[in-house]
C-alpha positions as a LaTeX table, in Angstrom:
\begin{tabular}{lrrr}
\hline
Residue & $x$ (\AA) & $y$ (\AA) & $z$ (\AA) \\
\hline
Met1 & 46.97 & $-35.42$ & 52.03 \\
Asn2 & 43.14 & $-35.63$ & 51.85 \\
Lys3 & 42.93 & $-31.89$ & 52.49 \\
Lys4 & 45.22 & $-31.17$ & 49.55 \\
Leu5 & 43.14 & $-33.39$ & 47.26 \\
Leu6 & 39.95 & $-31.61$ & 48.31 \\
Val7 & 41.45 & $-28.20$ & 47.59 \\
Ala8 & 42.69 & $-29.41$ & 44.21 \\
Phe9 & 39.22 & $-30.75$ & 43.40 \\
Phe10 & 37.59 & $-27.38$ & 44.13 \\
Leu11 & 40.24 & $-25.54$ & 42.13 \\
Ile12 & 39.62 & $-27.81$ & 39.16 \\
Asn13 & 35.86 & $-27.19$ & 39.40 \\
Ile14 & 36.37 & $-23.44$ & 39.60 \\
Ser15 & 38.67 & $-23.61$ & 36.59 \\
Leu16 & 36.17 & $-25.67$ & 34.65 \\
Asn17 & 33.29 & $-23.31$ & 35.53 \\
Ala18 & 35.38 & $-20.32$ & 34.50 \\
Gln19 & 35.76 & $-21.86$ & 31.07 \\
Thr20 & 32.09 & $-22.66$ & 30.45 \\
Thr21 & 29.04 & $-20.55$ & 29.73 \\
Phe22 & 25.69 & $-21.20$ & 31.36 \\
Val23 & 23.00 & $-21.86$ & 28.72 \\
Pro24 & 19.81 & $-22.95$ & 30.53 \\
Asp25 & 17.57 & $-23.05$ & 27.45 \\
Asp26 & 17.87 & $-26.54$ & 25.96 \\
Ile27 & 16.82 & $-25.37$ & 22.49 \\
Phe28 & 19.54 & $-22.72$ & 22.52 \\
Glu29 & 22.13 & $-25.25$ & 23.66 \\
Gln30 & 20.96 & $-27.81$ & 21.09 \\
Ala31 & 21.36 & $-25.19$ & 18.37 \\
Leu32 & 24.94 & $-24.63$ & 19.50 \\
Ile33 & 25.53 & $-28.38$ & 19.44 \\
Asp34 & 24.10 & $-28.55$ & 15.92 \\
Met35 & 26.47 & $-25.78$ & 14.88 \\
Gly36 & 29.45 & $-27.64$ & 16.32 \\
Tyr37 & 30.10 & $-25.26$ & 19.22 \\
Asp38 & 29.16 & $-27.80$ & 21.92 \\
Asn39 & 29.02 & $-31.55$ & 22.41 \\
Pro40 & 26.09 & $-33.63$ & 23.63 \\
Pro41 & 24.52 & $-34.43$ & 25.97 \\
Leu42 & 22.58 & $-31.34$ & 27.03 \\
Asn43 & 23.99 & $-30.15$ & 30.36 \\
Asn44 & 23.26 & $-26.37$ & 30.35 \\
Tyr45 & 26.91 & $-25.51$ & 29.75 \\
Val46 & 28.89 & $-24.63$ & 26.64 \\
Pro47 & 32.68 & $-24.19$ & 26.45 \\
Thr48 & 33.26 & $-20.44$ & 26.41 \\
Ala49 & 36.32 & $-20.82$ & 24.20 \\
Asn50 & 34.07 & $-22.27$ & 21.50 \\
Ile51 & 31.78 & $-19.24$ & 21.33 \\
Glu52 & 33.80 & $-16.19$ & 22.30 \\
Asn53 & 35.10 & $-15.61$ & 18.76 \\
Ile54 & 31.83 & $-16.13$ & 16.89 \\
Thr55 & 30.92 & $-13.03$ & 14.87 \\
Thr56 & 27.60 & $-14.14$ & 13.32 \\
Leu57 & 24.93 & $-16.22$ & 15.05 \\
Asn58 & 21.61 & $-17.28$ & 13.53 \\
Leu59 & 19.05 & $-18.52$ & 16.04 \\
Ser60 & 15.89 & $-17.65$ & 14.12 \\
Ser61 & 12.70 & $-19.74$ & 14.18 \\
Leu62 & 13.82 & $-22.17$ & 16.88 \\
Ser63 & 11.21 & $-21.41$ & 19.60 \\
Ile64 & 13.91 & $-20.34$ & 22.06 \\
Phe65 & 12.60 & $-18.90$ & 25.34 \\
Asp66 & 15.85 & $-17.78$ & 26.98 \\
Leu67 & 19.08 & $-16.45$ & 25.51 \\
Thr68 & 21.03 & $-16.46$ & 28.76 \\
Gly69 & 24.63 & $-17.13$ & 27.77 \\
Ile70 & 24.60 & $-14.72$ & 24.85 \\
Glu71 & 26.69 & $-12.34$ & 26.95 \\
Asp72 & 29.78 & $-14.55$ & 26.49 \\
Phe73 & 29.64 & $-14.22$ & 22.70 \\
Ser74 & 32.03 & $-11.32$ & 23.13 \\
Ala75 & 33.03 & $-11.01$ & 19.46 \\
Leu76 & 29.46 & $-11.17$ & 18.17 \\
Glu77 & 28.69 & $-8.64$ & 15.43 \\
Ile78 & 25.48 & $-10.00$ & 13.91 \\
Leu79 & 22.66 & $-11.68$ & 15.83 \\
Tyr80 & 19.58 & $-13.21$ & 14.20 \\
Ala81 & 16.95 & $-14.29$ & 16.72 \\
Thr82 & 13.63 & $-13.73$ & 14.98 \\
Asn83 & 10.52 & $-15.88$ & 15.43 \\
Asn84 & 11.25 & $-17.14$ & 18.92 \\
Asn85 & 9.53 & $-16.86$ & 22.30 \\
Leu86 & 11.88 & $-14.38$ & 23.93 \\
Thr87 & 10.39 & $-12.17$ & 26.63 \\
Ser88 & 13.74 & $-10.52$ & 27.39 \\
Ile89 & 17.29 & $-10.40$ & 26.10 \\
Asp90 & 20.48 & $-9.07$ & 27.68 \\
Ile91 & 22.96 & $-7.85$ & 25.08 \\
Ser92 & 24.63 & $-5.32$ & 27.35 \\
Gln93 & 27.95 & $-7.20$ & 27.20 \\
Asn94 & 27.95 & $-7.66$ & 23.43 \\
Phe95 & 29.86 & $-4.48$ & 22.70 \\
Asn96 & 30.75 & $-5.43$ & 19.12 \\
Leu97 & 27.21 & $-5.89$ & 17.88 \\
Glu98 & 26.55 & $-4.14$ & 14.58 \\
Lys99 & 23.32 & $-5.82$ & 13.55 \\
Ile100 & 20.49 & $-7.15$ & 15.74 \\
Ile101 & 17.38 & $-8.84$ & 14.38 \\
Val102 & 14.92 & $-9.90$ & 17.09 \\
Ser103 & 11.57 & $-9.45$ & 15.33 \\
Asn104 & 8.53 & $-11.59$ & 16.10 \\
Asn105 & 9.19 & $-12.30$ & 19.75 \\
Leu106 & 7.51 & $-11.32$ & 23.02 \\
Leu107 & 9.94 & $-8.63$ & 24.11 \\
Ala108 & 8.54 & $-5.96$ & 26.42 \\
Ser109 & 11.78 & $-3.97$ & 26.44 \\
Leu110 & 15.12 & $-3.80$ & 24.67 \\
Asp111 & 18.25 & $-2.14$ & 26.05 \\
Val112 & 20.79 & $-1.24$ & 23.37 \\
Ser113 & 22.52 & 1.55 & 25.28 \\
Asn114 & 25.84 & $-0.36$ & 25.44 \\
Asn115 & 25.77 & $-1.34$ & 21.78 \\
Thr116 & 27.40 & 1.80 & 20.44 \\
Leu117 & 28.60 & 0.14 & 17.23 \\
Leu118 & 25.06 & $-0.77$ & 16.23 \\
Glu119 & 24.13 & 0.06 & 12.62 \\
Tyr120 & 21.06 & $-2.11$ & 12.04 \\
Leu121 & 18.34 & $-2.73$ & 14.62 \\
Ile122 & 15.26 & $-4.73$ & 13.69 \\
Cys123 & 12.83 & $-5.46$ & 16.51 \\
Glu124 & 9.44 & $-5.50$ & 14.78 \\
Asn125 & 6.35 & $-7.26$ & 16.10 \\
Asn126 & 7.08 & $-7.35$ & 19.81 \\
Ser127 & 5.51 & $-5.55$ & 22.77 \\
Ile128 & 8.20 & $-2.93$ & 23.32 \\
Gly129 & 6.83 & 0.14 & 25.10 \\
Ser130 & 9.92 & 2.35 & 24.92 \\
Ile131 & 13.45 & 2.29 & 23.56 \\
Asn132 & 16.48 & 4.51 & 24.11 \\
Leu133 & 18.60 & 5.11 & 21.00 \\
Ser134 & 20.63 & 8.03 & 22.34 \\
Gln135 & 23.90 & 6.03 & 22.42 \\
Asn136 & 23.48 & 4.50 & 18.97 \\
Ile137 & 24.82 & 7.46 & 17.03 \\
Ile138 & 25.91 & 5.48 & 13.95 \\
Leu139 & 22.60 & 3.63 & 13.58 \\
Lys140 & 21.62 & 3.48 & 9.89 \\
Glu141 & 18.46 & 1.37 & 9.79 \\
Phe142 & 15.85 & 1.03 & 12.52 \\
Tyr143 & 12.73 & $-1.13$ & 12.25 \\
Cys144 & 10.38 & $-1.16$ & 15.23 \\
Gly145 & 6.98 & $-1.59$ & 13.60 \\
Gln146 & 4.13 & $-3.34$ & 15.40 \\
Asn147 & 5.13 & $-2.56$ & 18.96 \\
Asp148 & 3.60 & $-0.43$ & 21.72 \\
Leu149 & 5.70 & 2.71 & 21.36 \\
Phe150 & 4.05 & 5.95 & 22.45 \\
Gln151 & 7.09 & 8.06 & 21.67 \\
Leu152 & 10.31 & 7.73 & 19.72 \\
Asp153 & 13.39 & 9.95 & 19.97 \\
Val154 & 15.75 & 9.73 & 16.98 \\
Ser155 & 17.36 & 13.12 & 17.48 \\
Asn156 & 20.76 & 11.59 & 18.28 \\
Asn157 & 20.83 & 9.32 & 15.24 \\
Pro158 & 22.02 & 11.51 & 12.37 \\
Glu159 & 23.12 & 8.56 & 10.21 \\
Leu160 & 19.66 & 6.99 & 10.00 \\
Gln161 & 18.64 & 6.18 & 6.44 \\
Ile162 & 15.57 & 4.06 & 7.16 \\
Ile163 & 13.03 & 4.40 & 9.96 \\
Asp164 & 10.11 & 2.01 & 10.21 \\
Cys165 & 7.97 & 2.80 & 13.23 \\
Ser166 & 4.68 & 1.75 & 11.68 \\
Ser167 & 1.73 & 0.38 & 13.64 \\
Asn168 & 2.59 & 1.80 & 17.04 \\
Ala169 & 0.85 & 4.44 & 19.17 \\
Leu170 & 2.97 & 7.46 & 18.27 \\
Thr171 & 1.30 & 10.86 & 18.38 \\
Ser172 & 4.32 & 12.76 & 17.06 \\
Leu173 & 7.63 & 12.12 & 15.32 \\
Asp174 & 10.55 & 14.51 & 14.94 \\
Thr175 & 12.92 & 13.65 & 12.07 \\
Ser176 & 14.53 & 17.07 & 11.75 \\
Ala177 & 17.95 & 15.71 & 12.81 \\
Asn178 & 17.87 & 12.84 & 10.31 \\
Asn179 & 19.25 & 14.54 & 7.23 \\
Asn180 & 20.29 & 11.24 & 5.63 \\
Leu181 & 16.84 & 9.72 & 5.81 \\
Ile182 & 15.84 & 7.93 & 2.61 \\
Ala183 & 12.78 & 5.97 & 3.72 \\
Leu184 & 10.25 & 6.74 & 6.45 \\
Tyr185 & 7.47 & 4.29 & 7.31 \\
Cys186 & 5.28 & 5.75 & 10.05 \\
Tyr187 & 1.85 & 4.52 & 8.97 \\
Gly188 & $-0.73$ & 3.19 & 11.40 \\
Asn189 & $-0.07$ & 5.62 & 14.26 \\
Asn190 & $-1.89$ & 8.65 & 15.68 \\
Ile191 & 0.44 & 11.30 & 14.28 \\
Ser192 & $-1.33$ & 14.62 & 13.69 \\
Ser193 & 1.66 & 16.60 & 12.40 \\
Leu194 & 4.69 & 15.45 & 10.42 \\
Asn195 & 7.53 & 17.73 & 9.35 \\
Val196 & 9.79 & 16.24 & 6.69 \\
Thr197 & 11.15 & 19.50 & 5.30 \\
Gln198 & 14.62 & 18.72 & 6.70 \\
Asn199 & 14.71 & 15.29 & 5.07 \\
Ala200 & 15.85 & 16.42 & 1.64 \\
Glu201 & 17.12 & 12.95 & 0.67 \\
Leu202 & 13.77 & 11.27 & 1.33 \\
Glu203 & 12.64 & 8.91 & $-1.43$ \\
Met204 & 9.91 & 6.89 & 0.28 \\
Leu205 & 7.26 & 8.25 & 2.66 \\
Tyr206 & 4.55 & 5.91 & 3.96 \\
Cys207 & 2.45 & 7.87 & 6.43 \\
Tyr208 & $-1.03$ & 6.52 & 5.81 \\
Ala209 & $-3.64$ & 5.85 & 8.49 \\
Asn210 & $-2.71$ & 8.70 & 10.82 \\
Asn211 & $-4.43$ & 11.98 & 11.73 \\
Leu212 & $-2.54$ & 14.27 & 9.37 \\
Ile213 & $-4.33$ & 17.45 & 8.38 \\
Glu214 & $-1.54$ & 18.78 & 6.18 \\
Leu215 & 1.69 & 17.52 & 4.68 \\
Asp216 & 4.51 & 19.63 & 3.25 \\
Val217 & 6.68 & 17.68 & 0.79 \\
Ser218 & 7.93 & 20.70 & $-1.14$ \\
Gln219 & 11.54 & 20.09 & $-0.03$ \\
Asn220 & 11.54 & 16.39 & $-0.86$ \\
Thr221 & 12.50 & 16.57 & $-4.51$ \\
Tyr222 & 13.82 & 12.98 & $-4.58$ \\
Leu223 & 10.52 & 11.56 & $-3.36$ \\
Arg224 & 9.40 & 8.58 & $-5.46$ \\
Phe225 & 6.79 & 6.93 & $-3.23$ \\
Leu226 & 4.23 & 9.02 & $-1.33$ \\
Leu227 & 1.55 & 6.94 & 0.36 \\
Ala228 & $-0.63$ & 9.01 & 2.68 \\
Pro229 & $-4.19$ & 7.69 & 2.39 \\
Phe230 & $-6.63$ & 7.55 & 5.31 \\
Asn231 & $-5.74$ & 10.92 & 6.78 \\
Gln232 & $-7.49$ & 14.29 & 6.77 \\
Ile233 & $-5.29$ & 16.16 & 4.29 \\
Ser234 & $-7.19$ & 18.91 & 2.48 \\
Ile235 & $-4.43$ & 20.47 & 0.41 \\
Ile236 & $-1.02$ & 19.38 & $-0.87$ \\
Asn237 & 1.56 & 20.88 & $-3.21$ \\
Leu238 & 3.37 & 18.35 & $-5.41$ \\
Thr239 & 4.95 & 20.81 & $-7.82$ \\
Asn240 & 8.53 & 20.02 & $-6.77$ \\
Asn241 & 8.09 & 16.25 & $-6.59$ \\
Ile242 & 9.02 & 15.55 & $-10.18$ \\
Asn243 & 10.36 & 12.06 & $-9.39$ \\
Leu244 & 7.10 & 10.71 & $-7.98$ \\
Thr245 & 6.13 & 7.33 & $-9.43$ \\
His246 & 3.64 & 6.15 & $-6.78$ \\
Leu247 & 1.07 & 8.50 & $-5.25$ \\
Asp248 & $-1.75$ & 7.48 & $-2.92$ \\
Leu249 & $-3.80$ & 10.18 & $-1.23$ \\
Ser250 & $-7.06$ & 8.25 & $-1.05$ \\
Glu251 & $-9.57$ & 8.77 & 1.75 \\
Asn252 & $-8.57$ & 12.35 & 2.50 \\
Asn253 & $-10.36$ & 15.70 & 2.17 \\
Leu254 & $-8.85$ & 16.92 & $-1.08$ \\
Asn255 & $-10.95$ & 19.29 & $-3.17$ \\
Ser256 & $-8.28$ & 19.67 & $-5.83$ \\
Ile257 & $-4.85$ & 18.40 & $-6.77$ \\
Asp258 & $-2.34$ & 19.35 & $-9.44$ \\
Ile259 & $-0.23$ & 16.51 & $-10.85$ \\
Thr260 & 0.69 & 18.17 & $-14.13$ \\
Asn261 & 4.31 & 18.45 & $-12.98$ \\
Asn262 & 4.55 & 14.82 & $-11.88$ \\
Leu263 & 5.29 & 13.32 & $-15.27$ \\
Ser264 & 6.88 & 10.13 & $-13.88$ \\
Leu265 & 3.70 & 8.99 & $-12.14$ \\
Glu266 & 2.86 & 5.34 & $-12.75$ \\
Tyr267 & 0.40 & 4.58 & $-9.95$ \\
Leu268 & $-2.23$ & 7.13 & $-8.95$ \\
Tyr269 & $-4.72$ & 6.45 & $-6.15$ \\
Leu270 & $-7.06$ & 9.28 & $-5.15$ \\
Phe271 & $-10.32$ & 7.52 & $-4.36$ \\
Ser272 & $-12.83$ & 8.88 & $-1.84$ \\
Asn273 & $-11.94$ & 12.55 & $-1.87$ \\
Asn274 & $-13.92$ & 15.59 & $-3.02$ \\
Leu275 & $-12.16$ & 16.16 & $-6.34$ \\
Leu276 & $-14.12$ & 18.09 & $-8.95$ \\
Glu277 & $-11.52$ & 17.77 & $-11.69$ \\
Leu278 & $-8.31$ & 15.92 & $-12.44$ \\
Asp279 & $-5.95$ & 16.80 & $-15.27$ \\
Val280 & $-4.00$ & 13.70 & $-16.37$ \\
Thr281 & $-3.36$ & 14.74 & $-19.95$ \\
Leu282 & 0.40 & 15.10 & $-19.40$ \\
Asn283 & 0.88 & 11.97 & $-17.27$ \\
Asn284 & 1.78 & 9.58 & $-20.06$ \\
Gln285 & 3.48 & 7.01 & $-17.78$ \\
Leu286 & 0.33 & 6.16 & $-15.83$ \\
Glu287 & $-0.33$ & 2.44 & $-15.43$ \\
Glu288 & $-2.89$ & 2.25 & $-12.62$ \\
Val289 & $-5.45$ & 4.92 & $-11.78$ \\
Val290 & $-8.01$ & 4.52 & $-8.99$ \\
Val291 & $-10.16$ & 7.62 & $-8.49$ \\
Phe292 & $-13.61$ & 6.28 & $-7.66$ \\
Asn293 & $-15.96$ & 8.09 & $-5.29$ \\
Asn294 & $-15.18$ & 11.68 & $-6.24$ \\
Gln295 & $-17.03$ & 14.33 & $-8.24$ \\
Ile296 & $-14.80$ & 14.41 & $-11.30$ \\
Asp297 & $-16.60$ & 15.42 & $-14.51$ \\
Ser298 & $-13.92$ & 14.71 & $-17.11$ \\
Leu299 & $-10.93$ & 12.38 & $-17.56$ \\
Asp300 & $-8.62$ & 12.24 & $-20.56$ \\
Phe301 & $-6.19$ & 9.31 & $-20.79$ \\
Ser302 & $-5.53$ & 9.67 & $-24.52$ \\
Asn303 & $-1.81$ & 10.16 & $-23.83$ \\
Ala304 & $-1.57$ & 7.42 & $-21.19$ \\
Ser305 & $-0.35$ & 4.66 & $-23.49$ \\
Gln306 & 0.83 & 2.53 & $-20.53$ \\
Leu307 & $-2.56$ & 2.42 & $-18.79$ \\
Ile308 & $-3.58$ & $-1.09$ & $-17.71$ \\
Tyr309 & $-6.07$ & $-0.46$ & $-14.87$ \\
Leu310 & $-8.72$ & 2.21 & $-14.35$ \\
Met311 & $-11.33$ & 2.63 & $-11.63$ \\
Cys312 & $-13.38$ & 5.81 & $-11.97$ \\
Asp313 & $-16.73$ & 4.61 & $-10.60$ \\
Thr314 & $-19.09$ & 6.92 & $-8.75$ \\
Asn315 & $-18.14$ & 10.29 & $-10.13$ \\
Asn316 & $-19.93$ & 12.94 & $-12.18$ \\
Leu317 & $-18.24$ & 12.01 & $-15.42$ \\
Glu318 & $-19.59$ & 13.50 & $-18.62$ \\
Ser319 & $-16.46$ & 12.84 & $-20.66$ \\
Leu320 & $-14.05$ & 9.89 & $-20.55$ \\
Asn321 & $-11.33$ & 9.39 & $-23.15$ \\
Val322 & $-9.21$ & 6.23 & $-23.03$ \\
Arg323 & $-8.35$ & 6.12 & $-26.71$ \\
Asn324 & $-4.61$ & 5.66 & $-26.18$ \\
Gly325 & $-3.67$ & 2.71 & $-28.40$ \\
Asn326 & $-3.34$ & 0.36 & $-25.42$ \\
Asn327 & $-6.92$ & $-0.72$ & $-24.72$ \\
Thr328 & $-6.32$ & $-4.42$ & $-25.30$ \\
Asn329 & $-3.80$ & $-4.44$ & $-22.45$ \\
Ile330 & $-6.20$ & $-2.93$ & $-19.92$ \\
Ser331 & $-6.98$ & $-5.70$ & $-17.42$ \\
Gly332 & $-9.43$ & $-3.76$ & $-15.28$ \\
Phe333 & $-11.91$ & $-1.09$ & $-16.39$ \\
Phe334 & $-14.59$ & 0.23 & $-14.02$ \\
Ala335 & $-16.73$ & 3.27 & $-14.79$ \\
Gln336 & $-20.14$ & 2.54 & $-13.28$ \\
Asn337 & $-22.34$ & 4.99 & $-11.39$ \\
Asn338 & $-21.67$ & 7.89 & $-13.73$ \\
Pro339 & $-25.25$ & 8.70 & $-14.82$ \\
Asn340 & $-24.23$ & 11.62 & $-17.05$ \\
Leu341 & $-21.67$ & 9.62 & $-19.01$ \\
Glu342 & $-23.10$ & 8.61 & $-22.38$ \\
Cys343 & $-20.00$ & 8.00 & $-24.47$ \\
Ile344 & $-16.51$ & 6.64 & $-23.77$ \\
Glu345 & $-13.86$ & 7.26 & $-26.38$ \\
Val346 & $-11.87$ & 4.07 & $-27.07$ \\
Asp347 & $-9.55$ & 2.38 & $-29.57$ \\
Asp348 & $-12.04$ & $-0.23$ & $-30.78$ \\
Pro349 & $-15.73$ & 0.07 & $-29.80$ \\
Gln350 & $-16.47$ & $-3.60$ & $-30.46$ \\
Tyr351 & $-13.58$ & $-4.74$ & $-28.28$ \\
Ser352 & $-14.62$ & $-2.45$ & $-25.42$ \\
Glu353 & $-18.26$ & $-3.51$ & $-25.69$ \\
Ala354 & $-17.23$ & $-7.15$ & $-25.41$ \\
Asn355 & $-14.67$ & $-6.79$ & $-22.62$ \\
Trp356 & $-15.55$ & $-3.74$ & $-20.53$ \\
Thr357 & $-18.85$ & $-4.57$ & $-18.90$ \\
Asp358 & $-18.53$ & $-2.46$ & $-15.75$ \\
Val359 & $-20.18$ & 0.58 & $-17.29$ \\
Asp360 & $-23.66$ & 2.07 & $-17.04$ \\
Pro361 & $-26.31$ & 0.87 & $-19.52$ \\
Gln362 & $-26.58$ & 4.22 & $-21.32$ \\
Val363 & $-22.90$ & 4.22 & $-22.23$ \\
Val364 & $-21.80$ & 3.96 & $-25.85$ \\
Phe365 & $-18.21$ & 3.15 & $-26.85$ \\
Ser366 & $-16.93$ & 5.15 & $-29.80$ \\
Glu367 & $-13.72$ & 6.16 & $-31.51$ \\
Asp368 & $-14.98$ & 9.72 & $-31.48$ \\
Cys369 & $-17.34$ & 11.02 & $-28.83$ \\
Asn370 & $-18.08$ & 14.24 & $-30.63$ \\
Pro371 & $-21.93$ & 14.33 & $-30.57$ \\
Leu372 & $-22.02$ & 14.54 & $-34.37$ \\
Ala373 & $-19.65$ & 11.62 & $-34.78$ \\
Ile374 & $-21.18$ & 8.84 & $-32.66$ \\
Ile375 & $-22.27$ & 6.56 & $-35.47$ \\
Asp376 & $-20.17$ & 3.46 & $-34.81$ \\
Asn377 & $-22.83$ & 1.42 & $-33.07$ \\
Glu378 & $-26.00$ & 2.86 & $-34.58$ \\
Ile379 & $-28.54$ & 0.53 & $-36.19$ \\
Asp380 & $-30.00$ & 1.59 & $-39.53$ \\
Asn381 & $-33.70$ & 2.38 & $-39.87$ \\
Leu382 & $-34.41$ & 2.12 & $-36.15$ \\
Thr383 & $-37.26$ & 4.23 & $-34.76$ \\
Ile384 & $-38.50$ & 4.54 & $-31.18$ \\
Tyr385 & $-41.77$ & 6.35 & $-30.38$ \\
Pro386 & $-43.41$ & 8.06 & $-28.62$ \\
Asn387 & $-40.90$ & 9.74 & $-26.34$ \\
Pro388 & $-41.92$ & 10.82 & $-23.74$ \\
Phe389 & $-44.46$ & 7.98 & $-23.40$ \\
Asn390 & $-47.37$ & 7.03 & $-21.17$ \\
Asp391 & $-47.91$ & 3.27 & $-21.29$ \\
Lys392 & $-46.33$ & 1.89 & $-24.45$ \\
Ile393 & $-43.22$ & 2.21 & $-26.59$ \\
Phe394 & $-43.25$ & 1.20 & $-30.27$ \\
Ile395 & $-40.08$ & 0.05 & $-31.98$ \\
Glu396 & $-39.71$ & $-0.09$ & $-35.75$ \\
Tyr397 & $-36.70$ & $-1.58$ & $-37.50$ \\
Ser398 & $-35.80$ & $-3.31$ & $-40.74$ \\
Glu399 & $-32.75$ & $-5.23$ & $-39.49$ \\
Asn400 & $-32.32$ & $-8.34$ & $-37.37$ \\
Ile401 & $-32.60$ & $-7.34$ & $-33.73$ \\
Lys402 & $-31.20$ & $-9.74$ & $-31.16$ \\
Ile403 & $-32.58$ & $-8.31$ & $-27.92$ \\
Ile404 & $-34.11$ & $-5.16$ & $-26.45$ \\
Gln405 & $-33.22$ & $-4.15$ & $-22.88$ \\
Leu406 & $-34.64$ & $-1.47$ & $-20.63$ \\
Tyr407 & $-32.64$ & $-0.12$ & $-17.66$ \\
Asp408 & $-33.36$ & 2.43 & $-14.99$ \\
Met409 & $-30.78$ & 5.15 & $-14.33$ \\
Leu410 & $-29.12$ & 3.07 & $-11.60$ \\
Gly411 & $-28.40$ & 0.28 & $-14.06$ \\
Lys412 & $-31.16$ & $-2.10$ & $-12.94$ \\
Leu413 & $-32.54$ & $-4.24$ & $-15.77$ \\
Glu414 & $-36.31$ & $-3.63$ & $-15.94$ \\
Leu415 & $-37.17$ & $-5.51$ & $-19.12$ \\
Glu416 & $-35.62$ & $-7.80$ & $-21.71$ \\
Thr417 & $-37.62$ & $-8.72$ & $-24.81$ \\
Thr418 & $-37.70$ & $-9.18$ & $-28.59$ \\
Gln419 & $-41.15$ & $-7.64$ & $-28.99$ \\
Lys420 & $-41.75$ & $-4.49$ & $-31.03$ \\
Ile421 & $-44.40$ & $-3.18$ & $-28.66$ \\
Leu422 & $-43.32$ & $-2.65$ & $-25.05$ \\
Glu423 & $-46.04$ & $-2.56$ & $-22.40$ \\
Leu424 & $-44.58$ & $-0.26$ & $-19.76$ \\
Asn425 & $-47.54$ & 0.94 & $-17.72$ \\
His426 & $-46.00$ & $-0.65$ & $-14.61$ \\
Leu427 & $-43.01$ & 1.69 & $-14.66$ \\
Ala428 & $-42.75$ & 4.68 & $-12.35$ \\
Gln429 & $-42.32$ & 8.12 & $-13.83$ \\
Gly430 & $-38.74$ & 9.00 & $-14.71$ \\
Val431 & $-35.88$ & 8.56 & $-17.15$ \\
Tyr432 & $-34.86$ & 5.15 & $-18.54$ \\
Ile433 & $-32.31$ & 3.77 & $-20.98$ \\
Leu434 & $-33.54$ & 1.60 & $-23.84$ \\
Lys435 & $-30.79$ & $-0.52$ & $-25.40$ \\
Val436 & $-31.41$ & $-2.19$ & $-28.76$ \\
Ile437 & $-28.82$ & $-4.82$ & $-29.73$ \\
His438 & $-28.38$ & $-6.10$ & $-33.29$ \\
Lys439 & $-27.44$ & $-9.72$ & $-34.02$ \\
Asn440 & $-24.10$ & $-8.54$ & $-35.42$ \\
Gly441 & $-23.19$ & $-6.94$ & $-32.09$ \\
Ala442 & $-24.05$ & $-3.36$ & $-32.98$ \\
Phe443 & $-26.28$ & $-1.55$ & $-30.52$ \\
Gln444 & $-27.94$ & 1.77 & $-29.89$ \\
Asn445 & $-29.02$ & 3.45 & $-26.66$ \\
Phe446 & $-32.04$ & 5.71 & $-26.25$ \\
Lys447 & $-32.86$ & 7.87 & $-23.28$ \\
Ile448 & $-36.65$ & 7.66 & $-22.83$ \\
Ile449 & $-38.98$ & 9.41 & $-20.41$ \\
Lys450 & $-42.06$ & 7.95 & $-18.71$ \\
Asn451 & $-44.76$ & 10.58 & $-18.08$ \\
\hline
\end{tabular}
């Protein structure tokens, strides 16, 4: 009789064990208790019947270390497990998974070879060194940024619409098989060559901070966002990219660029190149333009009635026209370090003088920068002599003068006075700008020369 009882006891235990799932991580088990899939106290086991039909499971931001037990969630389709402490995860038995989000963990590897129904895979900010996607042929979106990937093969993933492999260690990337690709984020790698000519549906390309020497986007007619700064691109053809709204090619080696066919451009960033000229006369949708540190000699924004931000410092500007009817909405205006720029054409000279201070001291704001028309800010009966001078400058005027300022050609203030005789024997030889300001706000600039 005792023998029969003992056998029955073991059979009951086996039966009980067959109906429970081992969950050694207490935080994981507590989460299942909180969701109503288990009962306290914590005992490292969860009834399998309670979890085997779950289709969506959210375990994000719980500090879980171990997801052992996840294999018995046999119906699971969507798994959220971001912001945990996972160093590994076994999802080889979760054949129904369609969406996996395991970003911000400590994963060194991730095996998704058995997850053939997978459509969305997000595993950003881990330490994954390699990943095999050859069995995930219906994958649509793949995010693996901020990992340790040296190579990535997406040749067997024709349905991919989004690839984010940014901030890895990739030296190459082949997207020729991804004809449905809409967005590609591959910035922050070591890619020296990128061929996107087969990605005709591409709308967003973020490939900045790589080693690209050239970039052919002639086949990407749907492209709206092209961000490729911090590369070594010396030439690019944007003629066919008529849908571009955001363009950033800053910190490259461009000597010229033609954007006359990109009439939808709203944001234009081209700073730190070698541009000698830039024609923006047709780009009437421009809102932000940042082109400092080039060699541009002329800019005309008279048709850019949406312009709200302009940085064109450190160029060779001789002509700058921003008279577009929208000056009062411009929140940032920077045009310093353009020593040859003497006049900026604007809507209202007094408004610009009061609000746009990041200009060189010789600059005059005017509604018309034709040399014969710059009379807006002149002061009547004002005479400066001699010029060139040796030691002194004499100033004669019949109106109320508020202040007289003397600047060097770098914009440094050398003198500020109300005197009519300026003792300037301490100045070095060279060219200076004398600015005379009337009490009513009018002013006049003079270029003077010290012998």
